[in-house]
Structures are given as structure tokens and as C-alpha cells.
Tab-separated table of C-alpha atoms in Angstrom:
chain	number	residue	atom	x	y	z
Y	178	MET	CA	-43.960	-62.556	-1.744
Y	179	VAL	CA	-43.659	-60.405	1.379
Y	180	GLU	CA	-40.949	-57.734	1.369
Y	181	SER	CA	-39.636	-55.194	3.840
Y	182	LYS	CA	-36.621	-52.942	4.263
Y	183	LYS	CA	-36.743	-53.590	8.017
Y	184	VAL	CA	-34.719	-56.393	9.600
Y	185	LEU	CA	-33.700	-57.406	13.106
Y	186	VAL	CA	-30.147	-57.199	14.419
Y	187	ALA	CA	-28.836	-58.576	17.699
Y	188	PHE	CA	-29.383	-56.406	20.779
Y	189	ASP	CA	-27.554	-56.851	24.072
Y	190	PRO	CA	-29.343	-55.114	26.989
Y	191	ARG	CA	-26.062	-54.907	28.925
Y	192	PHE	CA	-24.654	-52.647	26.197
Y	193	PRO	CA	-27.669	-50.778	24.764
Y	194	GLN	CA	-25.581	-48.309	22.726
Y	195	GLN	CA	-23.484	-50.993	21.040
Y	196	ARG	CA	-24.329	-51.402	17.344
Y	197	SER	CA	-24.600	-54.842	15.802
Y	198	SER	CA	-24.572	-56.133	12.250
Y	199	ASP	CA	-25.587	-59.663	13.256
Y	200	PHE	CA	-28.895	-60.154	11.410
Y	201	LEU	CA	-31.480	-62.255	13.234
Y	202	VAL	CA	-33.677	-64.902	11.625
Y	203	PRO	CA	-36.288	-67.063	13.369
Y	204	LEU	CA	-35.148	-70.649	13.746
Y	205	PRO	CA	-37.673	-73.376	14.543
Y	206	THR	CA	-36.752	-75.414	17.617
Y	207	THR	CA	-39.938	-77.482	17.682
Y	208	GLU	CA	-43.209	-77.592	15.723
Y	209	ALA	CA	-44.529	-74.456	17.410
Y	210	ASP	CA	-41.524	-72.738	18.985
Y	211	PHE	CA	-38.866	-70.460	17.528
Y	212	VAL	CA	-35.716	-68.654	18.627
Y	213	LEU	CA	-33.803	-65.777	17.047
Y	214	LEU	CA	-30.567	-66.937	15.461
Y	215	GLY	CA	-27.724	-64.531	14.723
Y	216	ILE	CA	-26.595	-65.310	11.175
Y	217	LYS	CA	-22.984	-64.124	11.605
Y	218	SER	CA	-22.433	-65.295	15.176
Y	219	GLY	CA	-24.550	-68.443	15.171
Y	220	LYS	CA	-25.757	-67.434	18.653
Y	221	ILE	CA	-29.316	-67.552	19.920
Y	222	ARG	CA	-30.481	-64.062	20.913
Y	223	GLN	CA	-33.381	-63.100	23.137
Y	224	TYR	CA	-33.776	-59.542	21.843
Y	225	GLY	CA	-33.486	-57.846	18.494
Y	226	MET	CA	-33.516	-54.237	17.365
Y	227	VAL	CA	-35.444	-53.192	14.264
Y	228	VAL	CA	-33.227	-51.449	11.709
Y	229	LEU	CA	-33.665	-50.199	8.155
Y	230	THR	CA	-31.683	-51.718	5.293
Y	231	SER	CA	-31.021	-50.284	1.879
Y	232	GLN	CA	-32.553	-53.292	0.109
Y	233	LEU	CA	-35.887	-55.032	0.221
Y	234	VAL	CA	-35.721	-58.370	2.029
Y	235	ASN	CA	-38.153	-61.236	1.417
Y	236	GLU	CA	-38.679	-64.722	2.841
Y	237	ASN	CA	-36.423	-66.259	0.173
Y	238	ASP	CA	-33.547	-63.996	1.253
Y	239	LEU	CA	-33.975	-65.034	4.889
Y	240	PHE	CA	-34.238	-68.684	3.882
Y	241	ALA	CA	-30.973	-68.379	1.947
Y	242	LYS	CA	-29.322	-66.869	5.041
Y	243	LEU	CA	-30.487	-69.837	7.148
Y	244	VAL	CA	-29.160	-72.349	4.627
Y	245	ASP	CA	-25.874	-70.453	4.214
Y	246	ALA	CA	-25.491	-70.520	8.012
Y	247	GLY	CA	-25.648	-74.324	7.840
Y	248	GLN	CA	-29.069	-74.735	9.443
Y	249	PRO	CA	-30.940	-77.867	8.355
Y	250	VAL	CA	-34.460	-77.281	7.015
Y	251	SER	CA	-36.788	-80.279	7.094
Y	252	ASP	CA	-39.871	-78.629	5.536
Y	253	VAL	CA	-39.005	-75.885	3.054
Y	254	GLU	CA	-42.587	-74.702	2.404
Y	255	GLN	CA	-43.397	-74.434	6.095
Y	256	CYS	CA	-40.138	-72.602	6.767
Y	257	LEU	CA	-40.912	-70.086	3.984
Y	258	GLU	CA	-44.399	-69.536	5.472
Y	259	HIS	CA	-42.902	-68.810	8.894
Y	260	LEU	CA	-40.347	-66.443	7.392
Y	261	ALA	CA	-43.090	-64.596	5.477
Y	262	ARG	CA	-45.029	-64.244	8.750
Y	263	PHE	CA	-41.857	-62.960	10.428
Y	264	ILE	CA	-41.456	-60.265	7.762
Y	265	GLU	CA	-45.122	-59.282	8.195
Y	266	GLU	CA	-44.471	-58.895	11.931
Y	267	ILE	CA	-41.374	-56.751	11.328
Y	268	LYS	CA	-43.488	-54.416	9.208
Y	269	THR	CA	-45.741	-53.728	12.230
Y	270	VAL	CA	-42.967	-52.431	14.509
Y	271	ARG	CA	-40.977	-49.222	14.261
Y	272	ILE	CA	-37.329	-48.723	13.500
Y	273	GLY	CA	-35.347	-48.611	16.752
Y	274	ASN	CA	-37.824	-50.786	18.689
Y	275	ILE	CA	-36.382	-53.562	20.813
Y	276	VAL	CA	-38.417	-56.725	20.289
Y	277	GLU	CA	-38.658	-60.268	21.558
Y	278	LEU	CA	-39.967	-63.227	19.559
Y	279	SER	CA	-42.892	-65.208	20.909
Y	280	THR	CA	-44.984	-67.984	19.470
Y	281	ALA	CA	-48.741	-68.158	19.883
Y	282	LYS	CA	-50.587	-71.126	18.376
Y	283	GLY	CA	-47.651	-71.802	16.077
Y	284	LEU	CA	-47.568	-68.222	14.750
Y	285	LEU	CA	-44.593	-65.925	15.150
Y	286	LYS	CA	-45.205	-62.683	17.011
Y	287	LEU	CA	-42.843	-59.808	17.796
Y	288	ASN	CA	-43.456	-58.184	21.171
Y	289	ILE	CA	-42.082	-54.705	21.726
Y	290	LYS	CA	-39.937	-54.678	24.873
Y	291	ALA	CA	-38.802	-51.041	24.538
Y	292	LYS	CA	-39.307	-48.237	22.038
Y	293	THR	CA	-35.605	-47.345	21.969
Y	294	PRO	CA	-32.333	-48.948	23.105
Y	295	ASN	CA	-32.040	-46.389	25.916
Y	296	GLY	CA	-35.592	-47.122	27.006
Y	297	PHE	CA	-34.709	-50.769	27.462
Y	298	SER	CA	-32.436	-50.116	30.427
Y	299	GLN	CA	-35.345	-48.539	32.283
Y	300	HIS	CA	-37.797	-51.204	31.123
Y	301	GLU	CA	-38.728	-53.963	33.548
Y	302	CYS	CA	-37.943	-57.311	31.930
Y	303	GLU	CA	-39.125	-60.661	33.096
């Protein structure tokens, strides 16, 4: 079981100083594509900010959040594998980083878009 105290919360580049408590979880849209879903808001987010929590989070916790949010899961084992990969990716980025989710060959990858929320406003985004 993969665990981390880091999670993603929603980040809005128009308001970089605004704090969010909307945890983000990867949601499969197709076999090999994912989006970041805000658990509280139910909104799809393009960017997330890495924050530290007081508790360890594992793939089962994220899976429970998805189910509690009313998201259908067709393949539980595959979903848990993707969530474990997501947690592994979160462990590679630093707290405060602004990241974007990408999918390469069916694997989740977090790309750092800015090192800090303030750095995002000066960062050139596609």
C-alpha cells in the first residue's frame, strides 16, 4: 500500500493566493486519459497545488472519496492501481508546487507548472 501525507487541492491561476480545501483525485475519462476531480465541488480542475495533510493517505482513502462523491467505478482493481500511481507521483513533487495531470502510455504523471502559486502568474502556460 502506497501512502503519503501530500495531497492535491484545487488551484485557480486567476486567484493564486486563494486557499482551497477541495481535494483533487484523478478520474478516468477513457482507458488511458484522466482528469482531476474536485471531491467537494465535483468540478474538473486543470491545476492542483501540493499540500501537506496531518494524516497519511493511501489509494483506498482516495478510492473511498471517489465512491462517496458518487463516481461510478467499473474496474476496482485498475482504479486502485491508478490511484497508487497517483500517490507515487505526488511523492515526487514538493509542497507548494502547482501541477497538471498528464497521461503517458496509460500512466499518470504530474507535471510541475510552477514551483509556487506566485510563480504561476509569471509562468507561461499553454
